[in-house]
PDB file of C-alpha atoms in Angstrom:
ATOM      1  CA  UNK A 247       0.000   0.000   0.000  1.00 76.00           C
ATOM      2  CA  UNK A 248       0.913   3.563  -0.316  1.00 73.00           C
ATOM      3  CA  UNK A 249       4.134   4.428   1.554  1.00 82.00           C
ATOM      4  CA  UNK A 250       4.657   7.408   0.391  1.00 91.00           C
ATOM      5  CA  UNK A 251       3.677  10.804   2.415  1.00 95.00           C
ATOM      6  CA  UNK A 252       0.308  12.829   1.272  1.00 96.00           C
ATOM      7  CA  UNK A 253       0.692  16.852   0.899  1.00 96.00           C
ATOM      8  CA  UNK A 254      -2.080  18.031   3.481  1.00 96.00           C
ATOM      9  CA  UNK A 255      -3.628  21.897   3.129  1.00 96.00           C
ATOM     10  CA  UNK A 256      -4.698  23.295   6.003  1.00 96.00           C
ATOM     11  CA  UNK A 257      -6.651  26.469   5.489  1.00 94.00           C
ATOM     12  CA  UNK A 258      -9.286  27.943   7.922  1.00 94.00           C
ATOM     13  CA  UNK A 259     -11.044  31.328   9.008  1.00 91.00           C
ATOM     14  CA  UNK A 260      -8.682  33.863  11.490  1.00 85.00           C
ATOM     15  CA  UNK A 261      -9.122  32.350  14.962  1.00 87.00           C
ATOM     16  CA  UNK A 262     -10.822  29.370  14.147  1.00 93.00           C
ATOM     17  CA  UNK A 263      -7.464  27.581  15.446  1.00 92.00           C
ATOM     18  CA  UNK A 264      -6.007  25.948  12.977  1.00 92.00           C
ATOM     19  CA  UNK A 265      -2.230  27.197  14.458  1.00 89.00           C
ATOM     20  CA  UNK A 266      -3.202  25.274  17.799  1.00 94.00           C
ATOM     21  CA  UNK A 267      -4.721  22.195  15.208  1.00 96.00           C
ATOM     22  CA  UNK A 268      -1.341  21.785  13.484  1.00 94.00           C
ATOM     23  CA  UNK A 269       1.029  22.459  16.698  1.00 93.00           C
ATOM     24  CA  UNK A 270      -1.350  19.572  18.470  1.00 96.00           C
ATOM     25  CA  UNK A 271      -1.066  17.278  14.985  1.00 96.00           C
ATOM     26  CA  UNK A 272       2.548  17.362  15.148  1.00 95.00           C
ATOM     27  CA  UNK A 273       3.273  16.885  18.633  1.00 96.00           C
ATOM     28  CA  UNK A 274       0.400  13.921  18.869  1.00 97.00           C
ATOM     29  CA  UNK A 275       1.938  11.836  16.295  1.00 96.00           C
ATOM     30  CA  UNK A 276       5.427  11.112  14.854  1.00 94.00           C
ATOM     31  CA  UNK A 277       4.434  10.599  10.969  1.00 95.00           C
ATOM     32  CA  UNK A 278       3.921  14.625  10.185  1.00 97.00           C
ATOM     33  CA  UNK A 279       6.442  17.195   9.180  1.00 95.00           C
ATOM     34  CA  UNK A 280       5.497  20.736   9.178  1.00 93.00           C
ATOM     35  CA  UNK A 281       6.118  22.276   5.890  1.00 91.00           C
ATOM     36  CA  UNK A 282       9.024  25.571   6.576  1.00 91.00           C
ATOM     37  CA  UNK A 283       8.674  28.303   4.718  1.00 90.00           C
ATOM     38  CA  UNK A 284      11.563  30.255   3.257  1.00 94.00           C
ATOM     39  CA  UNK A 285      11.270  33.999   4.115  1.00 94.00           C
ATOM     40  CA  UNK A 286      13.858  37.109   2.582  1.00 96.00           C
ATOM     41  CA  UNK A 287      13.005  38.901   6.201  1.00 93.00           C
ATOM     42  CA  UNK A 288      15.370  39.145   8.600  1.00 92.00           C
ATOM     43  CA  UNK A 289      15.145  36.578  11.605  1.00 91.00           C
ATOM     44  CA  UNK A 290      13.419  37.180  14.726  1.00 88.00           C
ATOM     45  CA  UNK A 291      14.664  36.696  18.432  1.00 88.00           C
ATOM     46  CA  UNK A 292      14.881  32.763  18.737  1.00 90.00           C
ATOM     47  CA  UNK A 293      14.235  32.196  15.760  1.00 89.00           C
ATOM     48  CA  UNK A 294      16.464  29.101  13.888  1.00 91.00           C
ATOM     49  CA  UNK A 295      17.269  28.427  10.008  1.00 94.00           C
ATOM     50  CA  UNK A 296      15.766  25.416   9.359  1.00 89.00           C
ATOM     51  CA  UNK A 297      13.107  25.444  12.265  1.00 87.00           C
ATOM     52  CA  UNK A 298      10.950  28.809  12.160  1.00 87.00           C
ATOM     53  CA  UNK A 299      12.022  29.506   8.327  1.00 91.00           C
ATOM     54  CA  UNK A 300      14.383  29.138   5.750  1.00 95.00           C
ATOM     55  CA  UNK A 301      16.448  32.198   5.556  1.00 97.00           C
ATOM     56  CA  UNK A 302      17.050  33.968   2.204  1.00 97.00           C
ATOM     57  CA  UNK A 303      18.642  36.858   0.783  1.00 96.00           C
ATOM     58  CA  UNK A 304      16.510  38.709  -2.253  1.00 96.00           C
ATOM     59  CA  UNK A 305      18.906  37.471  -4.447  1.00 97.00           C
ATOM     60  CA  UNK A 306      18.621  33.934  -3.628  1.00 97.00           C
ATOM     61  CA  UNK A 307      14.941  33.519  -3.295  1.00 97.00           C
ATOM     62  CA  UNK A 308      14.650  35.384  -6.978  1.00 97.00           C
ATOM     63  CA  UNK A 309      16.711  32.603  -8.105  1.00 97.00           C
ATOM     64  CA  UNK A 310      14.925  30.167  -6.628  1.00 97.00           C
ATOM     65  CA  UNK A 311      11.741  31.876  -8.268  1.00 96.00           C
ATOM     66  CA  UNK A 312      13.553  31.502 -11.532  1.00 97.00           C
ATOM     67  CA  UNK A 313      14.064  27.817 -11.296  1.00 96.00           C
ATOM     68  CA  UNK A 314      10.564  26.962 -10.126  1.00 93.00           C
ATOM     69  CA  UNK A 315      11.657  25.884  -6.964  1.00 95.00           C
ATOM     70  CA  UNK A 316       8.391  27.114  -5.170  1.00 93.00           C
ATOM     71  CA  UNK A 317       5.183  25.579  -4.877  1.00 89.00           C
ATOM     72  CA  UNK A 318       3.766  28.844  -4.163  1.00 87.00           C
ATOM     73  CA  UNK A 319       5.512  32.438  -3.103  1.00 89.00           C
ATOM     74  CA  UNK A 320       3.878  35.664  -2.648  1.00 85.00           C
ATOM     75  CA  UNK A 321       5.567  39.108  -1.313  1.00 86.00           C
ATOM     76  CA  UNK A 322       4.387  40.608   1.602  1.00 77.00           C
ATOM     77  CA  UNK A 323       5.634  44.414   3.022  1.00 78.00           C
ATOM     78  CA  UNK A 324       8.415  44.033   0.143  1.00 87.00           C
ATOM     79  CA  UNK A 325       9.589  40.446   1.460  1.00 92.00           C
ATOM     80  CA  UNK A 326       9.179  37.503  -0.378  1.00 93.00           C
ATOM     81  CA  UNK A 327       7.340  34.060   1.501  1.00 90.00           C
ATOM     82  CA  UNK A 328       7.381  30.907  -0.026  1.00 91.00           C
ATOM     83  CA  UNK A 329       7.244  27.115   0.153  1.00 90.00           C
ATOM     84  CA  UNK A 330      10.524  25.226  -1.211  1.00 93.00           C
ATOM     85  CA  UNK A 331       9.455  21.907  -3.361  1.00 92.00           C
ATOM     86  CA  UNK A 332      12.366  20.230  -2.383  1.00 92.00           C
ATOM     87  CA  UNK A 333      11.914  20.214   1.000  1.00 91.00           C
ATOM     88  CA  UNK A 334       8.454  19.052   0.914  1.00 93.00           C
ATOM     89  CA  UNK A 335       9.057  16.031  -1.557  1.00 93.00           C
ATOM     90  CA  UNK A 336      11.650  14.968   0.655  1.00 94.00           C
ATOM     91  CA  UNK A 337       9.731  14.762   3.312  1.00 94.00           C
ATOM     92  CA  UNK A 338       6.964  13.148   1.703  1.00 95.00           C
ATOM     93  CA  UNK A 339       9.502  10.422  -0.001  1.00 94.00           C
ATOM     94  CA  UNK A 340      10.598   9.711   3.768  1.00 95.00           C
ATOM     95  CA  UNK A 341       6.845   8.867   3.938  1.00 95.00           C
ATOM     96  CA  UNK A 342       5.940  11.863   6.163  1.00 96.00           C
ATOM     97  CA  UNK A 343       2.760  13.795   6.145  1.00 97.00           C
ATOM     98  CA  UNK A 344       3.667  16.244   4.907  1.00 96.00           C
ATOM     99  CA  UNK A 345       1.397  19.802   6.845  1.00 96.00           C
ATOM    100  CA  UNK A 346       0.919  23.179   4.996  1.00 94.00           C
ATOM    101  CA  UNK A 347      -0.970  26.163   6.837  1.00 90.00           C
ATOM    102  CA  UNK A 348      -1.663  28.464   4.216  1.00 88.00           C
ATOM    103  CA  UNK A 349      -4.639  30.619   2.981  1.00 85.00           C
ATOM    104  CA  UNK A 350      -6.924  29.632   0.465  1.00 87.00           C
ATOM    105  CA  UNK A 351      -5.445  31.425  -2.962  1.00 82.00           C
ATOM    106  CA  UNK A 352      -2.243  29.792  -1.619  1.00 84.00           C
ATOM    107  CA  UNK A 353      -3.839  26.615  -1.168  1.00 89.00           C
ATOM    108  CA  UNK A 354      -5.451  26.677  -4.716  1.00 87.00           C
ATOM    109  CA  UNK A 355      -1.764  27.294  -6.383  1.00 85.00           C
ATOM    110  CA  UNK A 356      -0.646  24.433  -4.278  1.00 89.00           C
ATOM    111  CA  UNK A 357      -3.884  22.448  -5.534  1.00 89.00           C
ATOM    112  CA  UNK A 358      -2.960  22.953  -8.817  1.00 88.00           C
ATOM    113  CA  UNK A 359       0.441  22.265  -8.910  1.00 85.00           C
ATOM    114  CA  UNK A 360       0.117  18.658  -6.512  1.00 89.00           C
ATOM    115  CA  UNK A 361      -3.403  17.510  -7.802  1.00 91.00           C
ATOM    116  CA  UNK A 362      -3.042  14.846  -5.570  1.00 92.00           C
ATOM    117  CA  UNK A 363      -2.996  17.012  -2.333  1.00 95.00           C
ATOM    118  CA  UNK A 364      -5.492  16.794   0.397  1.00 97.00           C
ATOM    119  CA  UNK A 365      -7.156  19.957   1.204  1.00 97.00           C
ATOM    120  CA  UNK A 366      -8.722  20.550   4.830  1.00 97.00           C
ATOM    121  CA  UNK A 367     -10.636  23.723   5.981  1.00 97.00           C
ATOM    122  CA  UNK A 368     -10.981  24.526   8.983  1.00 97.00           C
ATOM    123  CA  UNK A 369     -14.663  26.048  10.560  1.00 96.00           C
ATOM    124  CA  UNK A 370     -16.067  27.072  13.432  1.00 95.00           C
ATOM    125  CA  UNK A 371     -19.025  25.864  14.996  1.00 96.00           C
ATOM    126  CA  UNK A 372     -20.968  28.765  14.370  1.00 95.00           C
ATOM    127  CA  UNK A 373     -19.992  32.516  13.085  1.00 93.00           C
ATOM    128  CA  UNK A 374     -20.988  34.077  16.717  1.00 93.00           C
ATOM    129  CA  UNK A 375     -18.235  31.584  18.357  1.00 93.00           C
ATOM    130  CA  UNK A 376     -15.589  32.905  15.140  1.00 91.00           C
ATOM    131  CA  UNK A 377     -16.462  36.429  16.996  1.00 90.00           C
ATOM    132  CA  UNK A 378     -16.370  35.222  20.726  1.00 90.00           C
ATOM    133  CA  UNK A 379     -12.937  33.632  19.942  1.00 87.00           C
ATOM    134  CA  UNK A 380     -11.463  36.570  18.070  1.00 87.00           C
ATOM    135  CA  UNK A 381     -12.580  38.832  20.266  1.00 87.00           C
ATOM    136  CA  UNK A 382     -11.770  36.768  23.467  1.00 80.00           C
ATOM    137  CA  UNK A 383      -7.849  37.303  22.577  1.00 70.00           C
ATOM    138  CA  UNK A 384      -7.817  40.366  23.904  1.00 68.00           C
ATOM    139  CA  UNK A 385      -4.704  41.530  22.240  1.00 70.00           C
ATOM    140  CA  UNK A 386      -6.657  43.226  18.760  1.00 74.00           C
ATOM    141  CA  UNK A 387      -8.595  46.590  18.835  1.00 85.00           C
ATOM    142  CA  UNK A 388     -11.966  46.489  17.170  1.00 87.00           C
ATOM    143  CA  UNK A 389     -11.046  47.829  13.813  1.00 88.00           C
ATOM    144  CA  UNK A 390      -9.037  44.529  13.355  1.00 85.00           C
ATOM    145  CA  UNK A 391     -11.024  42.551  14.286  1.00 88.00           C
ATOM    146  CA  UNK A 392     -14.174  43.779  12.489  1.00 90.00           C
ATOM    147  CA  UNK A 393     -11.513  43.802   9.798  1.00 88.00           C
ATOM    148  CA  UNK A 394     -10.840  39.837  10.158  1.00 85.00           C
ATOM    149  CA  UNK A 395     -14.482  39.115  10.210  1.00 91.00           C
ATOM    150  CA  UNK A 396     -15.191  41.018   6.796  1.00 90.00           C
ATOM    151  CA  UNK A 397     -12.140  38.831   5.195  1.00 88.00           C
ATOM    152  CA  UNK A 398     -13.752  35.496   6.974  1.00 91.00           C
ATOM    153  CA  UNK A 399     -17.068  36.663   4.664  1.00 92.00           C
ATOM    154  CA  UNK A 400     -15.289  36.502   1.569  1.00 90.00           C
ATOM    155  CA  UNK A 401     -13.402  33.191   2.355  1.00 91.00           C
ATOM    156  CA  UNK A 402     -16.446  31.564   2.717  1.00 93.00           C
ATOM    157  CA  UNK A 403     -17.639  31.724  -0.495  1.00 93.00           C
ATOM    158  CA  UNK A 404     -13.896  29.813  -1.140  1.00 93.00           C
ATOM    159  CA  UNK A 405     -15.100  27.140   1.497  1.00 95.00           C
ATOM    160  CA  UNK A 406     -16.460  24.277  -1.545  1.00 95.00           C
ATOM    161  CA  UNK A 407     -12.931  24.378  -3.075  1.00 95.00           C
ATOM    162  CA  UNK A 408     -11.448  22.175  -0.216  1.00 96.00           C
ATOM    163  CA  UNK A 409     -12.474  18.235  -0.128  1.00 96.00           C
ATOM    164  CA  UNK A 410     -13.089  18.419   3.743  1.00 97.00           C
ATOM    165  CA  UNK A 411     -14.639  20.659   6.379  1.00 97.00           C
ATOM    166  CA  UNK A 412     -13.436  20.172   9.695  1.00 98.00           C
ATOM    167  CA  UNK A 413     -15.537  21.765  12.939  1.00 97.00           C
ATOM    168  CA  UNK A 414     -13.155  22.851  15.667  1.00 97.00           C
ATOM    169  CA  UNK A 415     -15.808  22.812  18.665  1.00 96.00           C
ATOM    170  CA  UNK A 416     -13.119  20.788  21.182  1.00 96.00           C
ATOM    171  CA  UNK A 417      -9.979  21.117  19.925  1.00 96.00           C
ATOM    172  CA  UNK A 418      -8.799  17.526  21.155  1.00 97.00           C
ATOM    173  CA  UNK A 419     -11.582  15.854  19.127  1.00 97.00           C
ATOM    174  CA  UNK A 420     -11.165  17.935  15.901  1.00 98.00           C
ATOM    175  CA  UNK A 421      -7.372  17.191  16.041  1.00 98.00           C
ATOM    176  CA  UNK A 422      -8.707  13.048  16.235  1.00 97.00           C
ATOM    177  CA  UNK A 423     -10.851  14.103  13.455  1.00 98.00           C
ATOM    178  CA  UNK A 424      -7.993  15.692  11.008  1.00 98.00           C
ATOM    179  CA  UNK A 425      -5.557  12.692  11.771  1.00 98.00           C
ATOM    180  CA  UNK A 426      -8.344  10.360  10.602  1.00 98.00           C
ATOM    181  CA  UNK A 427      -8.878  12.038   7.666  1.00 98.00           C
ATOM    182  CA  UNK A 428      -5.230  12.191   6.366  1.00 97.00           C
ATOM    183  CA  UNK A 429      -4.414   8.596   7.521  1.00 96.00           C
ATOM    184  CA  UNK A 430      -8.140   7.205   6.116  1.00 96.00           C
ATOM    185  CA  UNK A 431      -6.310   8.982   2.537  1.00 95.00           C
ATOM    186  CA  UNK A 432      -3.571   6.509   2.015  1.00 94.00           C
ATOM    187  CA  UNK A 433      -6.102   3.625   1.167  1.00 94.00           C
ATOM    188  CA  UNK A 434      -7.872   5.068  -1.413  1.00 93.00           C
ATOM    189  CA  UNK A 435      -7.336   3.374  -4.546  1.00 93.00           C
ATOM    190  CA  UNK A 436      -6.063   6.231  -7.131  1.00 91.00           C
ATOM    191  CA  UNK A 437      -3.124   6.940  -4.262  1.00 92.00           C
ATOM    192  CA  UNK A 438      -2.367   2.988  -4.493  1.00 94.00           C
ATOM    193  CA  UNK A 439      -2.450   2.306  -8.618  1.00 92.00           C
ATOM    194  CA  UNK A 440       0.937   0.629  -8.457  1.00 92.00           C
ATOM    195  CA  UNK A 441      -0.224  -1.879  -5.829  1.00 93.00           C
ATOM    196  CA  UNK A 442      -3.513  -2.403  -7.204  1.00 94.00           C
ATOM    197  CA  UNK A 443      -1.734  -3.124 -11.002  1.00 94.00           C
ATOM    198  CA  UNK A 444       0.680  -5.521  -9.813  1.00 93.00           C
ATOM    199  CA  UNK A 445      -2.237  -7.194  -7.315  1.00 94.00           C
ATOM    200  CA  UNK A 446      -4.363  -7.583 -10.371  1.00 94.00           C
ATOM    201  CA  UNK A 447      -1.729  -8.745 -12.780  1.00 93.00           C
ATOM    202  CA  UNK A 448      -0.517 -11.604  -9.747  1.00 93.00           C
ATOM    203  CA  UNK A 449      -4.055 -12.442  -9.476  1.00 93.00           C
ATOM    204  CA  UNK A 450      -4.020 -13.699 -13.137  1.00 92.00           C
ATOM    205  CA  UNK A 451      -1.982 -16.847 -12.509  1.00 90.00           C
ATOM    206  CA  UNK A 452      -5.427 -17.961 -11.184  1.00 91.00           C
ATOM    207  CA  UNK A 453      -6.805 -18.074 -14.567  1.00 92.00           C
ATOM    208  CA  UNK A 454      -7.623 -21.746 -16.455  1.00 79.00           C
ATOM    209  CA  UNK A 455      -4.300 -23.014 -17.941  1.00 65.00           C
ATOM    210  CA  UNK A 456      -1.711 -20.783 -16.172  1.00 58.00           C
ATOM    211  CA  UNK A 457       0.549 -22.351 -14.171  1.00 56.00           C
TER     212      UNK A 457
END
């Protein structure tokens, strides 16, 4: 059966949690790797090449844009952010699961670039507890937040692009829910055509008259 890692999309509305989804994913089970974004900004206090971000000069990650190295990129407050392909083959040849947090127009380049991908979105249970949770932070003034819910109204309408919604009402059981979904994806039969050929073709020594 299929060995090799699946490329999982992880989108979701601002403060519906999918940060504390993926940081409880990885830290539940061994078989994920978080994808690491490569970044021309300058690194933070405690932050590590490698860990928080692949660090790049301008010159660099334009070169890397010139040899298609990305699966996506975008510039943001004139740096570049993007996610290396070779990193996340690698991983997913090592038979890791491969995680990518993105949102959505990110997660549609991705889509079409690894058709193969699994795509998760992340909701809340209702749009009053998106508002109770953003507002319950405590560290936004009102403008940004009223800001966050007018984006979370246009993302919506991106919501039937993904394969799977995913309700984060207790975190523990929507983080059960997510691994369940990615592990249920390495049975289906288009992810296991190699397998299936050579079962089928074995199968025909069975025939009347082979030996």
């Amino acid at each position: 059966m299929n060995k090799k890692g699946i490329l999982t999309v992880i989108s979701g509305f601002s403060g519906v949690g999918k940060g504390t989804i993926v940081k409880k994913l990885l830290s539940d089970y061994e078989q994920y790797a978080l994808s690491i974004s490569a970044t021309t900004r300058a690194p933070r206090a405690g932050e590590q090449e490698g860990r928080e971000y692949f660090f790049k000069t301008r010159e660099e990650f334009e070169s890397m844009i010139s040899d298609h190295a990305f699966i996506e990129y975008a510039q943001f407050v004139n740096n570049y952010y993007g996610t290396p392909k070779a990193y996340v083959e690698e991983k997913m040849a090592e038979g890791k699961d491969v995680i990518l947090e993105i949102e959505i127009q990110g997660a549609m380049k991705i889509k079409a670039q690894f058709p193969d991908a699994l795509t998760l979105f992340i909701v809340p249970p209702s749009p009053d507890v998106l508002k109770e949770r953003l507002t319950g932070r405590g560290t936004e003034p009102e403008d940004v937040i009223a800001s966050r819910l007018q984006r979370a109204v246009e993302e919506a309408k991106g919501m039937d692009q993904y394969e799977y919604l995913v309700v984060n009402d207790d975190l523990d059981t929507c983080v059960k829910e997510v691994h369940s979904i990615i592990q249920s994806e390495h049975f289906k039969s288009s992810r296991n055509i190699e397998f299936r050929e050579n079962l089928a073709q074995g199968m025909k020594k069975f025939l009347k008259g082979d030996k």
